[in-house]
Short mmCIF file of C-alpha atoms in Angstrom, two decimals:
data_model
loop_
_atom_site.label_atom_id
_atom_site.label_comp_id
_atom_site.label_asym_id
_atom_site.label_seq_id
_atom_site.Cartn_x
_atom_site.Cartn_y
_atom_site.Cartn_z
CA MET A 1 14.33 24.76 -13.50
CA PRO A 2 12.00 23.76 -10.68
CA GLU A 3 9.34 26.24 -9.55
CA LYS A 4 9.63 27.33 -5.92
CA PHE A 5 6.59 28.10 -3.77
CA SER A 6 6.30 29.53 -0.25
CA LEU A 7 3.72 28.71 2.37
CA LYS A 8 3.06 30.15 5.82
CA THR A 9 1.71 27.48 8.11
CA THR A 10 -0.46 28.74 10.96
CA ARG A 11 -0.62 25.84 13.39
CA LYS A 12 1.65 23.32 15.09
CA GLU A 13 0.26 20.61 12.78
CA GLY A 14 -1.89 20.78 9.70
CA PHE A 15 -2.40 19.78 6.08
CA TYR A 16 -2.45 22.72 3.68
CA PRO A 17 -3.89 22.33 0.17
CA ILE A 18 -1.35 23.05 -2.59
CA THR A 19 -3.14 21.55 -5.60
CA ASP A 20 -3.59 24.97 -7.22
CA SER A 21 0.14 25.74 -7.00
CA VAL A 22 1.03 22.43 -8.63
CA ARG A 23 -1.56 23.03 -11.38
CA GLU A 24 -0.08 26.50 -11.94
CA ALA A 25 3.39 25.00 -12.44
CA VAL A 26 2.00 22.44 -14.89
CA ARG A 27 0.19 25.10 -16.97
CA LYS A 28 3.17 27.45 -16.95
CA SER A 29 5.38 24.65 -18.29
CA ARG A 30 3.02 24.02 -21.25
CA VAL A 31 3.97 20.34 -20.99
CA LYS A 32 1.17 18.13 -22.31
CA GLU A 33 2.46 14.68 -21.32
CA GLY A 34 4.90 13.96 -18.51
CA LEU A 35 5.39 14.03 -14.76
CA ALA A 36 5.11 16.64 -12.03
CA VAL A 37 7.33 15.99 -9.02
CA VAL A 38 6.56 17.95 -5.85
CA TYR A 39 9.44 18.15 -3.36
CA CYS A 40 9.52 19.25 0.28
CA PRO A 41 12.98 20.37 1.51
CA HIS A 42 12.11 20.18 5.23
CA THR A 43 12.56 17.36 7.77
CA THR A 44 9.49 18.00 9.94
CA ALA A 45 7.08 18.54 7.05
CA GLY A 46 5.96 16.25 4.24
CA LEU A 47 3.61 15.82 1.32
CA THR A 48 0.55 13.68 0.79
CA ILE A 49 -2.39 13.20 -1.51
CA ASN A 50 -5.77 12.77 0.16
CA GLU A 51 -9.42 13.77 0.10
CA ASN A 52 -10.15 17.30 -1.09
CA ALA A 53 -13.83 17.48 -0.09
CA ASP A 54 -14.48 16.96 3.63
CA PRO A 55 -12.15 18.93 5.97
CA ALA A 56 -12.86 16.30 8.63
CA VAL A 57 -10.50 13.98 6.77
CA VAL A 58 -7.58 16.33 7.45
CA HIS A 59 -8.56 16.39 11.14
CA ASP A 60 -8.59 12.61 11.19
CA LEU A 61 -5.25 12.32 9.38
CA ILE A 62 -3.60 14.50 12.04
CA LEU A 63 -5.25 12.48 14.81
CA GLY A 64 -4.32 9.14 13.26
CA LEU A 65 -0.69 10.14 12.68
CA LYS A 66 -0.48 11.27 16.31
CA GLY A 67 -1.75 7.84 17.34
CA ALA A 68 0.84 6.03 15.22
CA TYR A 69 3.72 8.34 16.18
CA PRO A 70 3.07 9.73 19.67
CA GLU A 71 5.51 11.71 21.80
CA ASN A 72 7.85 9.32 23.61
CA PRO A 73 9.92 10.10 26.73
CA ASP A 74 12.71 7.93 25.28
CA PHE A 75 13.22 10.23 22.31
CA ARG A 76 16.73 11.72 22.47
CA HIS A 77 16.57 14.58 19.95
CA LEU A 78 16.77 17.69 22.10
CA GLU A 79 14.65 19.88 19.84
CA GLY A 80 11.65 17.87 21.05
CA ASN A 81 10.16 17.46 17.58
CA SER A 82 10.98 13.80 16.89
CA ALA A 83 7.31 12.93 16.40
CA GLY A 84 7.30 15.55 13.64
CA HIS A 85 10.33 13.92 12.01
CA LEU A 86 8.49 10.58 12.10
CA LYS A 87 5.31 12.00 10.58
CA ALA A 88 7.39 13.64 7.85
CA ALA A 89 8.96 10.25 7.09
CA ALA A 90 5.54 8.57 7.13
CA CYS A 91 4.18 11.02 4.54
CA GLY A 92 7.36 11.33 2.50
CA SER A 93 9.33 14.21 0.99
CA SER A 94 8.09 13.95 -2.58
CA LEU A 95 5.04 13.20 -4.71
CA GLN A 96 4.82 12.15 -8.33
CA LEU A 97 1.86 13.09 -10.46
CA ILE A 98 1.11 12.20 -14.05
CA ILE A 99 0.50 15.01 -16.55
CA SER A 100 -1.81 14.01 -19.41
CA GLY A 101 -3.47 16.29 -21.96
CA GLY A 102 -1.78 19.25 -20.28
CA GLU A 103 -3.53 18.58 -16.96
CA LEU A 104 -2.66 16.84 -13.71
CA LEU A 105 -4.16 13.37 -13.62
CA LEU A 106 -5.86 13.45 -10.21
CA GLY A 107 -8.74 11.32 -8.97
CA THR A 108 -12.07 13.10 -8.42
CA TRP A 109 -11.58 13.28 -4.66
CA GLN A 110 -7.82 13.80 -4.61
CA GLY A 111 -6.11 16.95 -3.43
CA ILE A 112 -2.40 17.59 -2.86
CA TYR A 113 -1.43 18.61 0.68
CA PHE A 114 1.62 20.06 2.39
CA GLY A 115 1.80 18.49 5.86
CA GLU A 116 3.20 20.67 8.64
CA PHE A 117 4.35 18.73 11.72
CA ASP A 118 6.35 21.35 13.65
CA GLY A 119 4.86 24.73 12.89
CA PRO A 120 3.91 27.39 12.55
CA ARG A 121 6.70 28.31 10.13
CA THR A 122 7.36 29.69 6.69
CA ARG A 123 7.90 26.67 4.46
CA THR A 124 8.82 26.10 0.84
CA PHE A 125 8.22 23.41 -1.73
CA PHE A 126 9.32 22.82 -5.31
CA VAL A 127 7.55 21.55 -8.40
CA LYS A 128 9.64 20.02 -11.18
CA ILE A 129 8.01 19.22 -14.52
CA MET A 130 9.40 16.45 -16.72
CA GLU A 131 8.21 16.09 -20.31
CA GLY A 132 7.93 12.67 -21.88
CA MET B 1 21.79 2.68 -17.06
CA PRO B 2 21.16 2.95 -13.33
CA GLU B 3 24.17 3.09 -10.99
CA LYS B 4 24.33 0.25 -8.45
CA PHE B 5 25.70 0.72 -4.94
CA SER B 6 26.40 -1.78 -2.17
CA LEU B 7 26.09 -1.28 1.56
CA LYS B 8 26.95 -3.50 4.52
CA THR B 9 24.56 -2.88 7.35
CA THR B 10 25.91 -3.63 10.80
CA ARG B 11 22.86 -3.82 13.02
CA LYS B 12 19.39 -5.38 13.10
CA GLU B 13 17.91 -1.94 12.43
CA GLY B 14 19.44 1.34 11.40
CA PHE B 15 19.44 4.28 9.01
CA TYR B 16 22.63 4.59 6.96
CA PRO B 17 23.48 7.86 5.19
CA ILE B 18 23.77 7.49 1.40
CA THR B 19 23.64 11.14 0.33
CA ASP B 20 27.25 11.04 -0.92
CA SER B 21 26.54 8.05 -3.17
CA VAL B 22 23.53 9.76 -4.71
CA ARG B 23 25.57 12.95 -5.24
CA GLU B 24 28.29 10.87 -6.89
CA ALA B 25 25.77 9.40 -9.36
CA VAL B 26 24.44 12.88 -10.14
CA ARG B 27 27.90 14.31 -10.82
CA LYS B 28 28.98 11.31 -12.89
CA SER B 29 25.91 11.75 -15.10
CA ARG B 30 26.77 15.40 -15.83
CA VAL B 31 23.03 16.08 -15.92
CA LYS B 32 22.28 19.70 -14.99
CA GLU B 33 18.47 19.61 -14.73
CA GLY B 34 16.36 16.54 -14.06
CA LEU B 35 15.52 13.90 -11.49
CA ALA B 36 17.45 11.38 -9.43
CA VAL B 37 15.46 8.30 -8.45
CA VAL B 38 16.89 6.11 -5.68
CA TYR B 39 15.54 2.55 -5.59
CA CYS B 40 15.79 -0.15 -2.93
CA PRO B 41 15.29 -3.70 -4.27
CA HIS B 42 14.70 -5.29 -0.83
CA THR B 43 11.47 -5.98 1.09
CA THR B 44 12.75 -5.46 4.64
CA ALA B 45 14.68 -2.28 3.89
CA GLY B 46 13.57 1.11 2.62
CA LEU B 47 14.62 4.66 1.90
CA THR B 48 13.89 7.94 3.60
CA ILE B 49 14.99 11.55 3.71
CA ASN B 50 15.49 13.03 7.17
CA GLU B 51 17.73 15.15 9.35
CA ASN B 52 21.44 14.93 8.60
CA ALA B 53 22.75 16.76 11.67
CA ASP B 54 21.79 15.17 14.99
CA PRO B 55 22.25 11.36 15.16
CA ALA B 56 19.60 11.32 17.89
CA VAL B 57 16.99 11.76 15.15
CA VAL B 58 17.93 8.40 13.66
CA HIS B 59 17.62 6.80 17.10
CA ASP B 60 14.17 8.33 17.48
CA LEU B 61 13.05 7.27 13.99
CA ILE B 62 13.92 3.65 14.83
CA LEU B 63 12.12 3.90 18.17
CA GLY B 64 9.05 5.57 16.67
CA LEU B 65 8.75 3.04 13.84
CA LYS B 66 8.98 0.23 16.41
CA GLY B 67 6.11 1.88 18.30
CA ALA B 68 3.94 2.13 15.18
CA TYR B 69 4.80 -1.36 13.90
CA PRO B 70 5.60 -3.60 16.89
CA GLU B 71 6.09 -7.35 16.83
CA ASN B 72 2.72 -9.09 16.94
CA PRO B 73 2.04 -12.71 17.97
CA ASP B 74 -0.66 -12.88 15.27
CA PHE B 75 1.84 -12.34 12.46
CA ARG B 76 1.89 -15.45 10.24
CA HIS B 77 5.05 -14.97 8.17
CA LEU B 78 7.38 -17.68 9.43
CA GLU B 79 10.60 -15.75 8.85
CA GLY B 80 9.61 -13.60 11.83
CA ASN B 81 10.47 -10.32 10.14
CA SER B 82 6.98 -8.98 9.41
CA ALA B 83 7.62 -5.82 11.42
CA GLY B 84 10.56 -5.22 9.08
CA HIS B 85 8.30 -5.63 6.04
CA LEU B 86 5.91 -3.07 7.55
CA LYS B 87 8.67 -0.56 8.27
CA ALA B 88 9.95 -0.98 4.71
CA ALA B 89 6.44 -0.23 3.42
CA ALA B 90 6.15 2.77 5.76
CA CYS B 91 9.40 4.27 4.40
CA GLY B 92 8.93 3.20 0.80
CA SER B 93 11.13 1.60 -1.84
CA SER B 94 12.05 4.72 -3.80
CA LEU B 95 12.91 8.38 -3.45
CA GLN B 96 12.74 11.15 -6.02
CA LEU B 97 15.10 14.09 -5.87
CA ILE B 98 15.28 17.14 -8.08
CA ILE B 99 18.56 17.95 -9.85
CA SER B 100 19.06 21.65 -10.52
CA GLY B 101 22.23 23.40 -11.62
CA GLY B 102 23.98 20.03 -11.65
CA GLU B 103 23.34 19.50 -7.92
CA LEU B 104 20.80 17.63 -5.81
CA LEU B 105 18.17 20.01 -4.51
CA LEU B 106 18.18 19.07 -0.81
CA GLY B 107 17.07 21.14 2.15
CA THR B 108 19.79 22.39 4.51
CA TRP B 109 19.04 19.70 7.09
CA GLN B 110 18.12 16.88 4.71
CA GLY B 111 20.13 13.72 4.26
CA ILE B 112 19.24 10.58 2.32
CA TYR B 113 19.11 7.36 4.34
CA PHE B 114 18.98 3.65 3.63
CA GLY B 115 16.78 2.06 6.30
CA GLU B 116 17.71 -1.47 7.38
CA PHE B 117 14.91 -3.32 9.19
CA ASP B 118 16.18 -6.91 9.20
CA GLY B 119 19.96 -6.79 9.28
CA PRO B 120 22.79 -7.04 9.39
CA ARG B 121 23.08 -7.85 5.68
CA THR B 122 24.79 -6.78 2.50
CA ARG B 123 22.29 -4.58 0.70
CA THR B 124 22.16 -2.79 -2.63
CA PHE B 125 20.44 0.28 -4.00
CA PHE B 126 20.21 1.91 -7.41
CA VAL B 127 20.33 5.52 -8.57
CA LYS B 128 18.72 6.41 -11.90
CA ILE B 129 19.25 9.86 -13.40
CA MET B 130 16.65 11.36 -15.74
CA GLU B 131 17.47 14.49 -17.73
CA GLY B 132 14.75 17.02 -18.43
CA MET C 1 -0.35 8.71 -22.65
CA PRO C 2 -0.58 6.76 -19.41
CA GLU C 3 -2.02 3.23 -19.52
CA LYS C 4 -5.16 2.74 -17.44
CA PHE C 5 -5.94 -0.53 -15.64
CA SER C 6 -9.03 -1.67 -13.73
CA LEU C 7 -9.20 -3.92 -10.70
CA LYS C 8 -12.12 -5.40 -8.79
CA THR C 9 -11.24 -5.71 -5.14
CA THR C 10 -13.11 -8.43 -3.27
CA ARG C 11 -12.60 -7.60 0.39
CA LYS C 12 -12.77 -4.66 2.78
CA GLU C 13 -8.96 -4.62 2.90
CA GLY C 14 -6.35 -6.40 0.87
CA PHE C 15 -3.19 -6.15 -1.21
CA TYR C 16 -3.68 -7.20 -4.84
CA PRO C 17 -0.65 -8.05 -7.02
CA ILE C 18 -0.34 -5.80 -10.09
CA THR C 19 3.24 -6.56 -11.15
CA ASP C 20 2.08 -8.21 -14.38
CA SER C 21 0.06 -5.15 -15.42
CA VAL C 22 3.03 -2.85 -14.84
CA ARG C 23 5.29 -5.23 -16.81
CA GLU C 24 2.74 -5.24 -19.64
CA ALA C 25 2.81 -1.42 -19.81
CA VAL C 26 6.63 -1.45 -19.87
CA ARG C 27 6.78 -3.99 -22.70
CA LYS C 28 4.08 -2.25 -24.72
CA SER C 29 6.03 1.02 -24.52
CA ARG C 30 9.20 -0.63 -25.93
CA VAL C 31 11.20 1.71 -23.69
CA LYS C 32 14.57 0.19 -22.80
CA GLU C 33 15.83 2.68 -20.18
CA GLY C 34 13.67 4.94 -18.08
CA LEU C 35 11.07 5.04 -15.34
CA ALA C 36 7.66 3.49 -14.78
CA VAL C 37 5.38 5.53 -12.50
CA VAL C 38 2.33 3.76 -11.09
CA TYR C 39 -0.43 6.08 -9.87
CA CYS C 40 -3.51 5.40 -7.74
CA PRO C 41 -6.31 8.00 -8.16
CA HIS C 42 -8.21 6.96 -5.00
CA THR C 43 -8.05 8.30 -1.43
CA THR C 44 -8.74 5.06 0.46
CA ALA C 45 -6.40 2.90 -1.60
CA GLY C 46 -2.66 3.04 -2.16
CA LEU C 47 0.34 1.32 -3.69
CA THR C 48 3.24 -0.55 -2.19
CA ILE C 49 6.10 -2.84 -3.09
CA ASN C 50 6.58 -5.86 -0.87
CA GLU C 51 7.25 -9.58 -0.77
CA ASN C 52 5.86 -11.57 -3.68
CA ALA C 53 6.43 -15.07 -2.29
CA ASP C 54 4.67 -15.79 1.01
CA PRO C 55 1.00 -14.66 1.16
CA ALA C 56 1.38 -14.47 4.94
CA VAL C 57 3.30 -11.22 4.44
CA VAL C 58 0.19 -9.58 2.97
CA HIS C 59 -1.84 -10.81 5.94
CA ASP C 60 0.73 -9.31 8.30
CA LEU C 61 0.87 -5.99 6.41
CA ILE C 62 -2.91 -5.60 6.80
CA LEU C 63 -2.68 -6.51 10.50
CA GLY C 64 0.24 -4.17 11.15
CA LEU C 65 -1.39 -1.22 9.37
CA LYS C 66 -4.52 -1.79 11.43
CA GLY C 67 -2.37 -1.65 14.56
CA ALA C 68 -0.74 1.62 13.50
CA TYR C 69 -3.97 3.22 12.27
CA PRO C 70 -6.90 1.77 14.25
CA GLU C 71 -10.47 2.99 14.20
CA ASN C 72 -10.85 5.93 16.58
CA PRO C 73 -14.09 7.25 18.11
CA ASP C 74 -12.72 10.79 17.75
CA PHE C 75 -12.59 10.56 13.96
CA ARG C 76 -15.00 13.13 12.48
CA HIS C 77 -15.30 12.04 8.85
CA LEU C 78 -18.87 10.77 8.58
CA GLU C 79 -18.17 8.15 5.94
CA GLY C 80 -16.45 6.15 8.67
CA ASN C 81 -13.42 5.25 6.55
CA SER C 82 -10.79 7.54 8.07
CA ALA C 83 -8.56 4.60 8.95
CA GLY C 84 -8.62 3.75 5.23
CA HIS C 85 -7.55 7.31 4.36
CA LEU C 86 -4.67 6.99 6.82
CA LYS C 87 -3.52 3.64 5.42
CA ALA C 88 -3.67 5.11 1.91
CA ALA C 89 -1.45 7.98 3.06
CA ALA C 90 0.92 5.55 4.80
CA CYS C 91 1.38 3.54 1.58
CA GLY C 92 1.29 6.47 -0.81
CA SER C 93 -0.45 7.20 -4.11
CA SER C 94 2.45 6.49 -6.47
CA LEU C 95 5.40 4.21 -7.03
CA GLN C 96 8.49 4.75 -9.14
CA LEU C 97 10.27 1.85 -10.76
CA ILE C 98 13.43 1.83 -12.84
CA ILE C 99 13.31 0.33 -16.34
CA SER C 100 16.64 -1.10 -17.48
CA GLY C 101 17.27 -3.31 -20.50
CA GLY C 102 13.58 -3.12 -21.32
CA GLU C 103 12.61 -4.74 -18.01
CA LEU C 104 11.40 -3.51 -14.63
CA LEU C 105 14.27 -3.48 -12.16
CA LEU C 106 12.68 -5.34 -9.24
CA GLY C 107 14.39 -7.20 -6.43
CA THR C 108 14.05 -11.00 -6.42
CA TRP C 109 11.38 -10.95 -3.73
CA GLN C 110 9.62 -7.75 -4.75
CA GLY C 111 6.11 -7.57 -6.10
CA ILE C 112 3.95 -4.50 -6.78
CA TYR C 113 0.67 -4.33 -4.87
CA PHE C 114 -2.53 -2.30 -5.03
CA GLY C 115 -3.70 -1.77 -1.45
CA GLU C 116 -7.47 -1.63 -0.90
CA PHE C 117 -8.49 -0.06 2.42
CA ASP C 118 -12.23 0.53 1.93
CA GLY C 119 -13.54 -2.13 -0.42
CA PRO C 120 -14.79 -4.05 -2.10
CA ARG C 121 -14.89 -1.67 -5.07
CA THR C 122 -13.92 -1.34 -8.69
CA ARG C 123 -10.64 0.56 -8.68
CA THR C 124 -8.30 1.93 -11.32
CA PHE C 125 -4.61 2.69 -11.55
CA PHE C 126 -2.36 4.24 -14.18
CA VAL C 127 1.11 3.41 -15.45
CA LYS C 128 3.16 6.17 -17.06
CA ILE C 129 6.41 5.31 -18.83
CA MET C 130 9.18 7.89 -19.11
CA GLU C 131 12.14 7.25 -21.42
CA GLY C 132 15.57 8.51 -20.46
#
């Protein structure tokens, strides 16, 4: 069964680190070799892997995504969050990580982030461990 | 063996709902816990998960992707569909979904879409079920 | 255990074909049905699947990504490679491919690429094979 996690986002847009939650799911599973799939069940939020060291990178990711997917007066969706839907699509709804030796195989500078694009809200995500 | 599905796209660009096909592959497999991987074997088409309720979201996704990846006179690819290749890369060629209790774990508002970026054409996609 | 591969990138930005390495990992595993997950452990490099035939497509992908994610004087990350972080996020850190009949299920025109967005550097990537 997948593990379910909750997250309260505090801003309209932001990237929230979830590496520790994914590691917790991996350890709890006791799987030594396999995959961890992280899944976001929302349509204005997504998942990404990026630098875990300098918080300025998160600032720049938000700024760069806003540049690529700005508000547009021709958007028709009446909720007014179409740019958020686009950013969610750009990041994607799932991540796949390799488990090796009982640990997540992450690069030195990699962290796992939950991207909020229409907050603040209470959000959820799932981690599914596959052995093999 | 992966399940193969066909799709006739009717416009130059569009997002076509394929959630029912993926659900069909899950049910046919009788797998209760695992993963469903959807794969697009084309280079000017991709896959995404986004809102299933308001068709205006699909309109806005197409418009927003065109804004991020417009036609460019400096493109060199002679087929003239480089923007389509970029949109395919932005969406991605595969999706991973969690299967739990014999059902796809999708958010309330999530639908699975096949994104056509150089149609109309007859397209295919594959669904591979992994138990675990 | 995942297979590890090394790659020397030769330019600031580029897409390097790695299809043969992924095929090698699939054959070595002797798995007939399953998944191949390719994973990039870097934060200014990513993975994508795109056209394998005309090198102009790679040129146009680099140009189009630069258009979507240009340099920005408001970026705060002092290393000056925030656009590279954004392009890495746009491509993604992992790919999932279906293995069927002992072979990668790729479309006729599809090739697997390692995307360098802050080179030249020595880079690595991993291939994990899951049977099922």
